[in-house]
Coordinates of C-alpha atoms in Angstrom, one line a residue:
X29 CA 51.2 29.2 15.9
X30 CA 49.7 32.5 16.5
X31 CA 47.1 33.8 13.4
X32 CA 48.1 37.3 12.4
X33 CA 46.6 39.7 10.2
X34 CA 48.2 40.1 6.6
X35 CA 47.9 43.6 7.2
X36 CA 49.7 46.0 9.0
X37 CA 48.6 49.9 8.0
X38 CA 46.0 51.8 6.8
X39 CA 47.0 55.1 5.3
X40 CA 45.4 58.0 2.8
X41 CA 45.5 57.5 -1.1
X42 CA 45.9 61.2 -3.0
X43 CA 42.4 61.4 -3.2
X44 CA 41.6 60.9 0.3
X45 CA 40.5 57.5 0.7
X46 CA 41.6 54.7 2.5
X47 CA 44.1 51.9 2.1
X48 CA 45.4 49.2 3.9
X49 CA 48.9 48.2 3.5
X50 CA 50.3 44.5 3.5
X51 CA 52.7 43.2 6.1
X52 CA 56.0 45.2 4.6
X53 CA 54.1 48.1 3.5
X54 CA 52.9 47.4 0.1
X55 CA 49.2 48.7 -0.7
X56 CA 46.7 46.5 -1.3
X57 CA 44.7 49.2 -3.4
X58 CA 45.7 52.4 -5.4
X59 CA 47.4 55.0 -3.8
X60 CA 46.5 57.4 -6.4
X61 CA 42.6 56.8 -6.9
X62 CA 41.2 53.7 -5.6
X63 CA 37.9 54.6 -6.3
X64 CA 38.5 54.8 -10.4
X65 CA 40.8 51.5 -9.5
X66 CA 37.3 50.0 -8.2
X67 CA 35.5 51.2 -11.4
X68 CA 37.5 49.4 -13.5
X69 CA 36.8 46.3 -12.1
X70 CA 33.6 45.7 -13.7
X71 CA 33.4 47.0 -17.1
X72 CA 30.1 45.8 -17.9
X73 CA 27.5 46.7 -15.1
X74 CA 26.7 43.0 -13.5
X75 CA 23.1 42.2 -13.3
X76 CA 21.7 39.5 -10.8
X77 CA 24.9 38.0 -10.5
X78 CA 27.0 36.0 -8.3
X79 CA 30.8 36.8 -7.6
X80 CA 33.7 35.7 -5.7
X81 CA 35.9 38.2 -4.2
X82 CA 39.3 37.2 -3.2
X83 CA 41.0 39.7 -0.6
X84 CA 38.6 42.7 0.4
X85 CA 41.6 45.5 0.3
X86 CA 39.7 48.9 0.9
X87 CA 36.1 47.6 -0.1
X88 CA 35.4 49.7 -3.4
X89 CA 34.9 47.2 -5.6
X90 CA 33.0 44.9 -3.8
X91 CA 30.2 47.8 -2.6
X92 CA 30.3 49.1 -6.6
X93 CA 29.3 45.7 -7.6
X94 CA 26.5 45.0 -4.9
X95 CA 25.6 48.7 -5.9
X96 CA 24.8 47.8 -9.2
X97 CA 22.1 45.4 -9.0
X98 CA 20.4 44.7 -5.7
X99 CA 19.7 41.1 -6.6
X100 CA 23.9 41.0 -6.8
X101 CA 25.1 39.1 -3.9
X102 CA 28.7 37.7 -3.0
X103 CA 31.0 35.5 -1.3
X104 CA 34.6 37.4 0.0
X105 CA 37.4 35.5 0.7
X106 CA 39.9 37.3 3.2
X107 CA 43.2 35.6 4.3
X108 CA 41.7 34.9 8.0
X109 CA 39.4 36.5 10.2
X110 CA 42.1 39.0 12.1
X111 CA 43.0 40.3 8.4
X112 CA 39.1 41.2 8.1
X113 CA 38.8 42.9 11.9
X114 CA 41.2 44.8 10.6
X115 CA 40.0 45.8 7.6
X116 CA 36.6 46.5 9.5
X117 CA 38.1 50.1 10.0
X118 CA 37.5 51.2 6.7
X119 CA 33.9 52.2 5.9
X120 CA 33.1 50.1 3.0
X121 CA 34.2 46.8 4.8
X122 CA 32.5 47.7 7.8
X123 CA 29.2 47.5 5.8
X124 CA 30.0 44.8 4.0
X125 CA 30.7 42.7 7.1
X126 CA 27.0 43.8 8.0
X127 CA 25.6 43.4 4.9
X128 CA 23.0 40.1 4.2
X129 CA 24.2 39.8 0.4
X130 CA 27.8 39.3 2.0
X131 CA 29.1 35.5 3.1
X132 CA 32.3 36.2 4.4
X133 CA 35.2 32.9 4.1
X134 CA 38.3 32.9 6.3
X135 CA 40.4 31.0 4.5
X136 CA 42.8 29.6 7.4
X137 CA 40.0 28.0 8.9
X138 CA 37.4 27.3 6.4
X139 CA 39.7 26.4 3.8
X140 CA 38.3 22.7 3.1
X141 CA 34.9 24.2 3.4
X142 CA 34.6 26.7 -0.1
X143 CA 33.6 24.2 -2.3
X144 CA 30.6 23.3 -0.2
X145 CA 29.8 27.0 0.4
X146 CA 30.3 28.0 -3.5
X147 CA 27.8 25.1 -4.3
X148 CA 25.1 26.4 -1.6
X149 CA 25.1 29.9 -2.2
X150 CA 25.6 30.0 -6.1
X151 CA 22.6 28.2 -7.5
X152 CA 22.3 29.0 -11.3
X153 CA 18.4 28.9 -11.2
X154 CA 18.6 32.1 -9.1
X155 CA 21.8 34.2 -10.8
X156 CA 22.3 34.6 -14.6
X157 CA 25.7 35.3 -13.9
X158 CA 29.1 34.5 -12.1
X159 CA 32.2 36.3 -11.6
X160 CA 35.2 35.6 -10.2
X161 CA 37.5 38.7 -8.7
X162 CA 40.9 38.6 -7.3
X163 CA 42.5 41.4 -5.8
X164 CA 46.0 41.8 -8.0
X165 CA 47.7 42.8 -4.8
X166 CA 46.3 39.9 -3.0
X167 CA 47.3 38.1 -5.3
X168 CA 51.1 38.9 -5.2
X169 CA 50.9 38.4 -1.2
X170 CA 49.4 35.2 -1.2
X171 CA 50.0 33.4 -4.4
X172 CA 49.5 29.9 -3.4
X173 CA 46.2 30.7 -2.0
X174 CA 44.9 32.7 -4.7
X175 CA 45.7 29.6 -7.4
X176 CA 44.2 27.2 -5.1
X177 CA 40.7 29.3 -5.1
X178 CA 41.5 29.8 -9.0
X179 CA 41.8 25.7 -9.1
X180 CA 39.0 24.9 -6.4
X181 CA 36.6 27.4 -8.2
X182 CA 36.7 26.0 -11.7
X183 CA 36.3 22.6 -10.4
X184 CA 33.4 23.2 -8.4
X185 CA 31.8 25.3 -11.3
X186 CA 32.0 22.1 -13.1
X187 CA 30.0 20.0 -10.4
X188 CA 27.2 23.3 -10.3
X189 CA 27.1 23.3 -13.6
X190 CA 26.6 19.2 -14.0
X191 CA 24.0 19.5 -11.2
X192 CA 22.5 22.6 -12.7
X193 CA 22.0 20.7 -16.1
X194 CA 20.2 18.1 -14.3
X195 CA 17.9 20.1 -12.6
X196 CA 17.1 22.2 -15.4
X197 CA 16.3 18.9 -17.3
X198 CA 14.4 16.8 -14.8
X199 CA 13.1 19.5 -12.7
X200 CA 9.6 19.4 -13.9
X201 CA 9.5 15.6 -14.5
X202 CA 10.8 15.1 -10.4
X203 CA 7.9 17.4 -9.6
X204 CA 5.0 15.7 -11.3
X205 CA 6.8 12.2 -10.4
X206 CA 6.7 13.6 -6.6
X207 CA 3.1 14.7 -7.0
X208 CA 2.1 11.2 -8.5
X209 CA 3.7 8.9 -6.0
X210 CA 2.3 11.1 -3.3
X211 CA -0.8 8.8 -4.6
X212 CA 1.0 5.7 -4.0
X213 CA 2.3 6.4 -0.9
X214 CA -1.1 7.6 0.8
X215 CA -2.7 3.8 0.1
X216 CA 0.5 1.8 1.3
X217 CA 2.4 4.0 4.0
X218 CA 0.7 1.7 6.5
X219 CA 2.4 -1.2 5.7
X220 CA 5.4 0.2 4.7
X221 CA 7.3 -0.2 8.0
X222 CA 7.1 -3.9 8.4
X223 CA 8.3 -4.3 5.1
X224 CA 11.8 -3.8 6.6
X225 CA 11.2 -3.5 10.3
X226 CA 8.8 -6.4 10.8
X227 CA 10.9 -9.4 8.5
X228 CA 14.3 -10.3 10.1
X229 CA 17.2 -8.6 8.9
X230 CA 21.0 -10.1 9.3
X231 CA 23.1 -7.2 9.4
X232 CA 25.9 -9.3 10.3
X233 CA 25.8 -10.7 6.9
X234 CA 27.5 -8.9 4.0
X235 CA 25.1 -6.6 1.8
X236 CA 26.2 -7.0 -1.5
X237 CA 25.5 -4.2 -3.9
X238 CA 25.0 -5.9 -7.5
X239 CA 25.4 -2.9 -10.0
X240 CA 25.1 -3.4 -13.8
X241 CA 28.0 -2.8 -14.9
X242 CA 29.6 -6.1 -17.4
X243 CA 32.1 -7.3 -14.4
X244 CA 28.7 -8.6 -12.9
X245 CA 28.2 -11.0 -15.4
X246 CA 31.4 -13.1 -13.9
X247 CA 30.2 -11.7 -10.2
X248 CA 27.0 -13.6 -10.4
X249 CA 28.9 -16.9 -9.7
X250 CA 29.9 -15.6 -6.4
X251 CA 26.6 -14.2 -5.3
X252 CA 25.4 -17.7 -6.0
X253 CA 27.6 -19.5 -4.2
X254 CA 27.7 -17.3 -1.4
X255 CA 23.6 -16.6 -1.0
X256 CA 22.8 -17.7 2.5
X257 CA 25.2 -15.5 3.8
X258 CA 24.5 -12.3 1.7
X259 CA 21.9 -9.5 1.4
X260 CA 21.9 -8.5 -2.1
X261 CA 20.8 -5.4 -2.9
X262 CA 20.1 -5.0 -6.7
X263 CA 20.1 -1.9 -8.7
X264 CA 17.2 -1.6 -10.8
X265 CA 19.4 -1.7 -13.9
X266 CA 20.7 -4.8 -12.5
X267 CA 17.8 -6.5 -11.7
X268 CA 17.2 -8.3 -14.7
X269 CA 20.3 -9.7 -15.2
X270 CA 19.6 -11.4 -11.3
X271 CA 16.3 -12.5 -12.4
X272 CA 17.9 -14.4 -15.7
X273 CA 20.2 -16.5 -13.1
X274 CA 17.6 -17.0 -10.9
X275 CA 19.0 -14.7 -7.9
X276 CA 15.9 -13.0 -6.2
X277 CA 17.4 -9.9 -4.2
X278 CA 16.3 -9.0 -0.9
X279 CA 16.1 -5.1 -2.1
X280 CA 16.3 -3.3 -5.6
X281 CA 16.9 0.6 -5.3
X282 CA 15.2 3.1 -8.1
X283 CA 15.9 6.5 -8.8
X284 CA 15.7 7.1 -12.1
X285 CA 13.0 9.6 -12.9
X286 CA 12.5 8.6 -16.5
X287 CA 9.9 6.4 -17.3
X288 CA 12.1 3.5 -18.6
X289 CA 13.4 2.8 -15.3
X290 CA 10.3 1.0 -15.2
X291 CA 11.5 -1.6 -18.0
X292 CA 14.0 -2.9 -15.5
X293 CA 11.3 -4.5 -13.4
X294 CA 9.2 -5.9 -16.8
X295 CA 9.9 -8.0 -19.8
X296 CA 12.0 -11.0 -19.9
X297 CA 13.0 -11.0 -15.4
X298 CA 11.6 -14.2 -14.8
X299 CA 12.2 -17.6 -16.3
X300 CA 11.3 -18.5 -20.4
X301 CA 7.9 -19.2 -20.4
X302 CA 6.8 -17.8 -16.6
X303 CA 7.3 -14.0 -17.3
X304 CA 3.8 -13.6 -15.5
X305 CA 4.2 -15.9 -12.9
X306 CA 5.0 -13.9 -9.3
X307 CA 7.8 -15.5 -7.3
X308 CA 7.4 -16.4 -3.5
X309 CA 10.1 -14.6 -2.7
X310 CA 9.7 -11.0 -2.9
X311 CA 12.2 -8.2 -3.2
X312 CA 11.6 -5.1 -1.3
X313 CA 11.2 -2.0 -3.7
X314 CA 12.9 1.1 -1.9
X315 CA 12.6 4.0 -4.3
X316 CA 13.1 7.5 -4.6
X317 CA 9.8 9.3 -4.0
X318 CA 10.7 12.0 -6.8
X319 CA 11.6 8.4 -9.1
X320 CA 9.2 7.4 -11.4
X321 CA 5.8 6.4 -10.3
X322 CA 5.7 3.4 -13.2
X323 CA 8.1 1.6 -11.2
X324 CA 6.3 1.6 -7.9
X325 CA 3.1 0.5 -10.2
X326 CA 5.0 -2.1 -12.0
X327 CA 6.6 -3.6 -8.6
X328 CA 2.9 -3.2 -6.4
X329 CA 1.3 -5.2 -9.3
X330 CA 4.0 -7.9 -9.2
X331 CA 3.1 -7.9 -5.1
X332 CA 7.1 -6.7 -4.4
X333 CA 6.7 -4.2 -1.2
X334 CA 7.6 -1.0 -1.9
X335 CA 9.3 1.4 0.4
X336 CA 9.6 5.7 -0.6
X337 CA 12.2 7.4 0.5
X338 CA 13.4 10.7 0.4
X339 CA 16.4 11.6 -1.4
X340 CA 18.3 14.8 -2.6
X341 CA 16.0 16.7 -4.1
X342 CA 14.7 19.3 -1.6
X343 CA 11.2 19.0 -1.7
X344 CA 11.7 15.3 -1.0
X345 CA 13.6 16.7 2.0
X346 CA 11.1 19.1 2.5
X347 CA 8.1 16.1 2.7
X348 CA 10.8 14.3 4.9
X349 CA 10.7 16.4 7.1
X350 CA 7.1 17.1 7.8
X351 CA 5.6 13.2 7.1
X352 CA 8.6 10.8 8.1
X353 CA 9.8 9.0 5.2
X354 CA 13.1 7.7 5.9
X355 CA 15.9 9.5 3.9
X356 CA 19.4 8.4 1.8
X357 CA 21.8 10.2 -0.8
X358 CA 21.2 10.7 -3.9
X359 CA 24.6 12.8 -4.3
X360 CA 26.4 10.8 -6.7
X361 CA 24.0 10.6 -9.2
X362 CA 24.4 6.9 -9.4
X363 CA 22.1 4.2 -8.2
X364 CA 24.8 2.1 -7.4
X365 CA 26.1 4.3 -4.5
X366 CA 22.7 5.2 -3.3
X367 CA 22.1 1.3 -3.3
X368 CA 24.9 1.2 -1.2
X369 CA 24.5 4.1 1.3
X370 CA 20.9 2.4 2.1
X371 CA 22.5 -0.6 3.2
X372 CA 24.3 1.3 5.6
X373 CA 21.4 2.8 6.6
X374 CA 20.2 0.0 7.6
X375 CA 23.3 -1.4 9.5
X376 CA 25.0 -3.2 7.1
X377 CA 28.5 -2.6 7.8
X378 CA 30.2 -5.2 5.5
X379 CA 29.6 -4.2 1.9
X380 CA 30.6 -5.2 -1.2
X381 CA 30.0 -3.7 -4.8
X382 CA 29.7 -5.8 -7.7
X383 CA 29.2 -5.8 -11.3
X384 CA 30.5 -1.7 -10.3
X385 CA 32.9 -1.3 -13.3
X386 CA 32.3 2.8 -13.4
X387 CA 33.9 2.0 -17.2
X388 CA 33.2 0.6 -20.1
X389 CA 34.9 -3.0 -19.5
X390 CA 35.7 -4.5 -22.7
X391 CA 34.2 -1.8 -24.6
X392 CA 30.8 -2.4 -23.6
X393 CA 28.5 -0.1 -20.9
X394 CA 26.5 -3.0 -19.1
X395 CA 26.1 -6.3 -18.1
X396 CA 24.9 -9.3 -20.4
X397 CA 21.1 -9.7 -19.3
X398 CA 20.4 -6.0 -18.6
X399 CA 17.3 -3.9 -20.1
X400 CA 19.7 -1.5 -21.8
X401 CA 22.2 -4.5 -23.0
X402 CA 19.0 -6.5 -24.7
X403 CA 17.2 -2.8 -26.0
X404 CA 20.7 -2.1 -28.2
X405 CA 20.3 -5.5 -29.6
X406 CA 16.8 -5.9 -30.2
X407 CA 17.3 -2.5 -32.7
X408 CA 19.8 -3.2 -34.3
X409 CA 20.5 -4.3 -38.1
X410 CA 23.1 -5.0 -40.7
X411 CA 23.5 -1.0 -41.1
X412 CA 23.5 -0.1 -37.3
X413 CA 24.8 -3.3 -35.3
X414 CA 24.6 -3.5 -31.7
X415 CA 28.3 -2.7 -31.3
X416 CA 27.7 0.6 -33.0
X417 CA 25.1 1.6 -30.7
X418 CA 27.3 0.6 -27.9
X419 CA 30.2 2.4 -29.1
X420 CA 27.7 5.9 -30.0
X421 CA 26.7 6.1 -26.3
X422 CA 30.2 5.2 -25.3
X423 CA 31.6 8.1 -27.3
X424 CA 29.0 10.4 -26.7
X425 CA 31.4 12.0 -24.1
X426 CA 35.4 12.4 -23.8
X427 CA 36.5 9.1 -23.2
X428 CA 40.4 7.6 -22.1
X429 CA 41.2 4.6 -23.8
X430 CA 43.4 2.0 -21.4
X431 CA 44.4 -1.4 -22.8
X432 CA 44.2 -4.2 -20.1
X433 CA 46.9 -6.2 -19.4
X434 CA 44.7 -9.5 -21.1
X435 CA 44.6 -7.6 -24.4
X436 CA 40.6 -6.0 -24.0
X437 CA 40.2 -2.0 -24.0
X438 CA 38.4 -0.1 -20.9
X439 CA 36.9 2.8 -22.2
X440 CA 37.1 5.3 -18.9
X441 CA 35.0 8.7 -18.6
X442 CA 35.2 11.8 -15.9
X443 CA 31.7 11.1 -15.1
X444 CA 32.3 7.7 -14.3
X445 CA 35.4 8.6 -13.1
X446 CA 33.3 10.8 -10.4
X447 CA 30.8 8.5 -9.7
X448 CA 33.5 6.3 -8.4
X449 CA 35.2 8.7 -6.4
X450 CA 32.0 9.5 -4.6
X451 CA 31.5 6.1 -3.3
X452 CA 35.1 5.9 -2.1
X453 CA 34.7 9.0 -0.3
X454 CA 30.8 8.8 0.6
X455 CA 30.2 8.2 4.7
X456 CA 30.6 4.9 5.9
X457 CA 28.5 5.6 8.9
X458 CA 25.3 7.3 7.7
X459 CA 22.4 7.9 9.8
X460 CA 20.3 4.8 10.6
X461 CA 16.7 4.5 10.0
X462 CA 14.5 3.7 12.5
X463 CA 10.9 2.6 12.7
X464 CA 10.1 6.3 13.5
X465 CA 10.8 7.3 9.5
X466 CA 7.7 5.2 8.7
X467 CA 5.0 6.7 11.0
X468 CA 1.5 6.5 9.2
X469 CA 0.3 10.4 8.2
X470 CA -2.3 11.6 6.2
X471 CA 0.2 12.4 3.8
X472 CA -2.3 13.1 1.5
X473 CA -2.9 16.1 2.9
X474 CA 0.5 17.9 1.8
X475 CA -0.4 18.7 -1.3
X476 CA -3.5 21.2 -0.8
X477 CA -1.4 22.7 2.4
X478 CA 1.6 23.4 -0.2
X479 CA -0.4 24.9 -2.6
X480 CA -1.5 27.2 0.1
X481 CA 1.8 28.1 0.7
X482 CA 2.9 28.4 -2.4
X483 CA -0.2 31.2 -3.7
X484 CA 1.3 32.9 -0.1
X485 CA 5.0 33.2 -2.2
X486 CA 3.4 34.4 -5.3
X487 CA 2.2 37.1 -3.6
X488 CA 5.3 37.5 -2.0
X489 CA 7.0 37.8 -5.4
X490 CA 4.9 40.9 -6.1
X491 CA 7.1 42.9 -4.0
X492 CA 10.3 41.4 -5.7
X493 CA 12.4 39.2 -3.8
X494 CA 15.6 40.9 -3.4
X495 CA 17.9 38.4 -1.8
X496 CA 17.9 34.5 -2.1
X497 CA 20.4 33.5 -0.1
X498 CA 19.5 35.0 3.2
X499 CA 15.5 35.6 1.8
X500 CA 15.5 39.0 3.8
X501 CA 11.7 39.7 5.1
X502 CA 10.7 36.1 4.6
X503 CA 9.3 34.0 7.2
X504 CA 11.6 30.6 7.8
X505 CA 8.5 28.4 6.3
X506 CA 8.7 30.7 3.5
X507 CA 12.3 30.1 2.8
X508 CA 11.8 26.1 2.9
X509 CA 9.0 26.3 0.4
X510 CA 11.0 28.5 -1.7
X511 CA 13.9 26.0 -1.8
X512 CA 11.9 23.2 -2.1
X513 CA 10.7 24.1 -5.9
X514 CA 14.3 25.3 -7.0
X515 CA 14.6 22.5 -9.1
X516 CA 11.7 23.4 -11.2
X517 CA 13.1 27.0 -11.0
X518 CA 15.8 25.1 -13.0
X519 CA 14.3 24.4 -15.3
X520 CA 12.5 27.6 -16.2
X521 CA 16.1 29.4 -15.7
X522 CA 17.4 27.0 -18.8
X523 CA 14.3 27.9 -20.8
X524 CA 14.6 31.6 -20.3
X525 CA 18.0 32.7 -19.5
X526 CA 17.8 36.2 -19.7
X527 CA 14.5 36.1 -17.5
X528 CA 14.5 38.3 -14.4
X529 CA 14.4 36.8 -11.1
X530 CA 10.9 37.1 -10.4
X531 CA 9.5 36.4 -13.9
X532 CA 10.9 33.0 -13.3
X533 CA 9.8 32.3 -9.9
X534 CA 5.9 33.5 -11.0
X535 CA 6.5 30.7 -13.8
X536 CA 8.0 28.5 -11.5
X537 CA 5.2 28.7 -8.9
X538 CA 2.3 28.6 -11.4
X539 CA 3.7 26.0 -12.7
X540 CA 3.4 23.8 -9.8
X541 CA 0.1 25.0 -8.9
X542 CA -1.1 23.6 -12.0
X543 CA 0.6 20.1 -11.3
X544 CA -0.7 20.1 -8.3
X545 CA -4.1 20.8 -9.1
X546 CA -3.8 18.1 -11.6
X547 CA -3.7 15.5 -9.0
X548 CA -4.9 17.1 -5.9
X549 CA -8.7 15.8 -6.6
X550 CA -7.5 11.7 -6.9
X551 CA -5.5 12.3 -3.3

């Protein structure tokens, strides 16, 4: 079937100006006075903010609101892309379909796509605001669309603001991690391919994903009965509780950028009695390069390999790009399906998850065995039990209760809930690494040539950066440094709300400057 515009007129309002009339003649914008119509939009003059538009009608409102602040920028929704050629004959939509601050969105054909482009082009770090505006008269034309944008954008505000309050809280601590394990990397990276390239690895067999989640505790029995024809993959939250039954993985994934990620890989791991003694077998560390560099120490001194890799964050992506580390998702936000997205990486097509509750099975968060599971115990007493400690971090968020059929109580959350549906949905055929993603570099010499660039962007900043998404007047290697310290941006933006763009990103870039100078005389 034929796409047609939803519009069928354009005609004069009493004032003079412009309006385009729906299929079956009603106007999509006053007759009377659009222009005091468009006024009234915005109340409050927007500052550095992001909107929505949903229909572009005559094109008042939208040019008022990029008017007001230059640092304003927008995404417009039109029905589909004959409705906005034909809008194009009105003045104001004919600039905004030029304009750099406008992403235009045909909904008939990039539909699926809005939650994606929301998420790229409004990042909280740059905007202190967000609007959402829907044309009344659109609305009335196109109802269903308009309350499936309404649904779609509340949702997807709820993943950018989930993302943004990681960011804003880790932001700094991924940054110095990143600067630390550049370290590490520079005195291992030639050895690092043969640690997966150069020992034999079965694809055919099934790569088992051992999460830490209290199913495991009964899971264990089939790991060990199945071993010779599994690769186990072990989370690093999980690894204890393999070392306890005397499972040695062949991988544990870390991407935890707190420093008590590093507890997983000490303490009580081995046998009673041999917790210094190094096994013959050892486990392949792969680990996020932005994860904490207490991990990669711990694992190096226990003689375990250790891989980096590259995961969401964008200076990771950034470093990936230029030095060859192999990359993997770090989307969900969970180890457990980052864990499992490497071993598809690496050709594993049979996979199995275990110990992967994503609840709190039988009222309790993680396996028997686990660093977590033995810290609530070990500080507890007769006025704050281990149960109570469980059940604090259990209820520290909106929880649904569901009583199992053999009596117990699963404690289920929307964050667990999402970390699950990210795994069912995640691709089952990601890119492979090759050999090629561990080519030796002088890595070591990032850091100085970053700061370079970066002292280039401060003085960039002087002149005021006007647009972020389409960084109009800066040079492509410009824009790539300027995403890459986002996160850190985040975390400024959090500290300082009501900052002004460029306030934050002189911070932001000073900031890193001083990390990097930090370390830049041990690399």
């Amino acid at each position: 079937m034929e796409i047609q515009s939803i519009y069928e007129n354009i005609v004069e309002s009493k004032t003079g100006e412009k309006v385009p009339l729906f299929t079956g003649g009603k106007p999509a914008n006053s007759l009377y006075n659009p222009v005091r119509e468009a006024e009234k939009a915005f109340p409050v003059t927007p500052v550095e903010t992001f909107a929505v538009f949903v229909g572009m009608g005559d094109g008042k409102r939208i040019k008022l609101f990029l008017d007001a602040d230059i640092k304003n920028e927008c995404l417009v929704i039109e029905k589909n892309r004959e409705s906005i050629n034909f809008l194009e004959d009105i003045q104001e939509n004919s600039d905004l379909i030029k304009s750099k601050k406008v992403r235009l969105l045909d909904f008939d054909r990039e539909k699926q796509d809005f939650p994606t482009i929301l998420s790229q082009t409004y990042l909280p770090a740059i905007f202190k605001n967000f609007t959402l505006n829907i044309l009344q008269s659109w609305k009335n034309f196109c109802p269903d669309e308009a309350d499936w944008i309404l649904t779609k954008t509340e949702k997807t505000l709820v993943s950018i603001s989930r993302d943004f309050a990681t960011q804003s809280h880790f932001g700094k601590t991924w940054f110095v991690n990143f600067t630390k394990n550049l370290f590490i990397l520079e005195n291992i990276q030639k050895t690092v391919g043969k640690n997966i390239f150069h020992r034999f690895l079965d694809t055919g067999k099934t790569a088992v994903i051992a999460a830490a989640g209290p199913s495991l505790e009964k899971d264990i029995l089939y790991i060990k009965e199945k071993r010779d024809s599994l690769t186990v993959f072990s989370t690093d939250t999980a690894y204890p509780v393999l070392h306890t039954e005397g499972i040695v993985p062949d991988f544990i994934v870390s991407i935890d950028p707190q420093y008590l990620s590093a507890r997983h890989l000490q303490g009580k791991f081995q046998p009673d009695g041999e917790q210094n003694k190094i096994p013959m077998e050892k486990p392949v560390l792969i680990m996020d390069i932005c994860g904490n560099p207490a991990v990669a120490v711990t694992a190096l001194k226990l003689e375990y390999p250790v891989i980096f890799a590259a995961g969401g964050h964008p200076l990771a992506s950034y470093f990936a790009g230029l030095f060859f580390i192999p990359v993997f998702s770090t989307f969900a936000g969970t180890v457990t399906a980052s864990a499992l997205d490497i071993a598809r990486r690496l050709g594993f097509s049979k996979t199995r998850i275990l110990g992967g509750d994503f609840a709190y099975t039988g009222g309790k968060p993680y396996s028997r065995g686990t660093y977590f599971e033995n810290q609530f115990f070990s500080i507890s007493d007769r006025l704050s039990p281990g149960e109570s400690l469980y059940t604090g971090l259990m209820l520290r968020t909106d929880v649904q209760k569901v009583r199992e059929k053999n009596g117990t109580i699963t404690y289920k959350t929307e964050i667990l809930d999402s970390y699950r549906q990210c795994i069912e949905t995640a691709d089952a055929k990601p890119e492979k690494w090759k050999e090629k993603d561990y080519t030796f570099l002088p890595s070591g010499n990032f850091l100085p040539e970053f700061k370079s660039k970066l002292k280039k962007l401060l003085v960039k900043t002087e002149s005021g950066l006007q647009d972020f998404f389409f960084l109009e007047g800066m040079e492509k290697e410009e824009t790539r440094v300027f995403l890459a310290i986002l996160p850190l941006m985040a975390f400024f933006r959090k500290k300082k709300p009501l900052e002004n763009r460029e306030k934050i990103l002189k911070m932001t870039i000073n900031l890193a400057l001083n990390i990097i100078e930090g370390y830049t005389h041990i690399i």
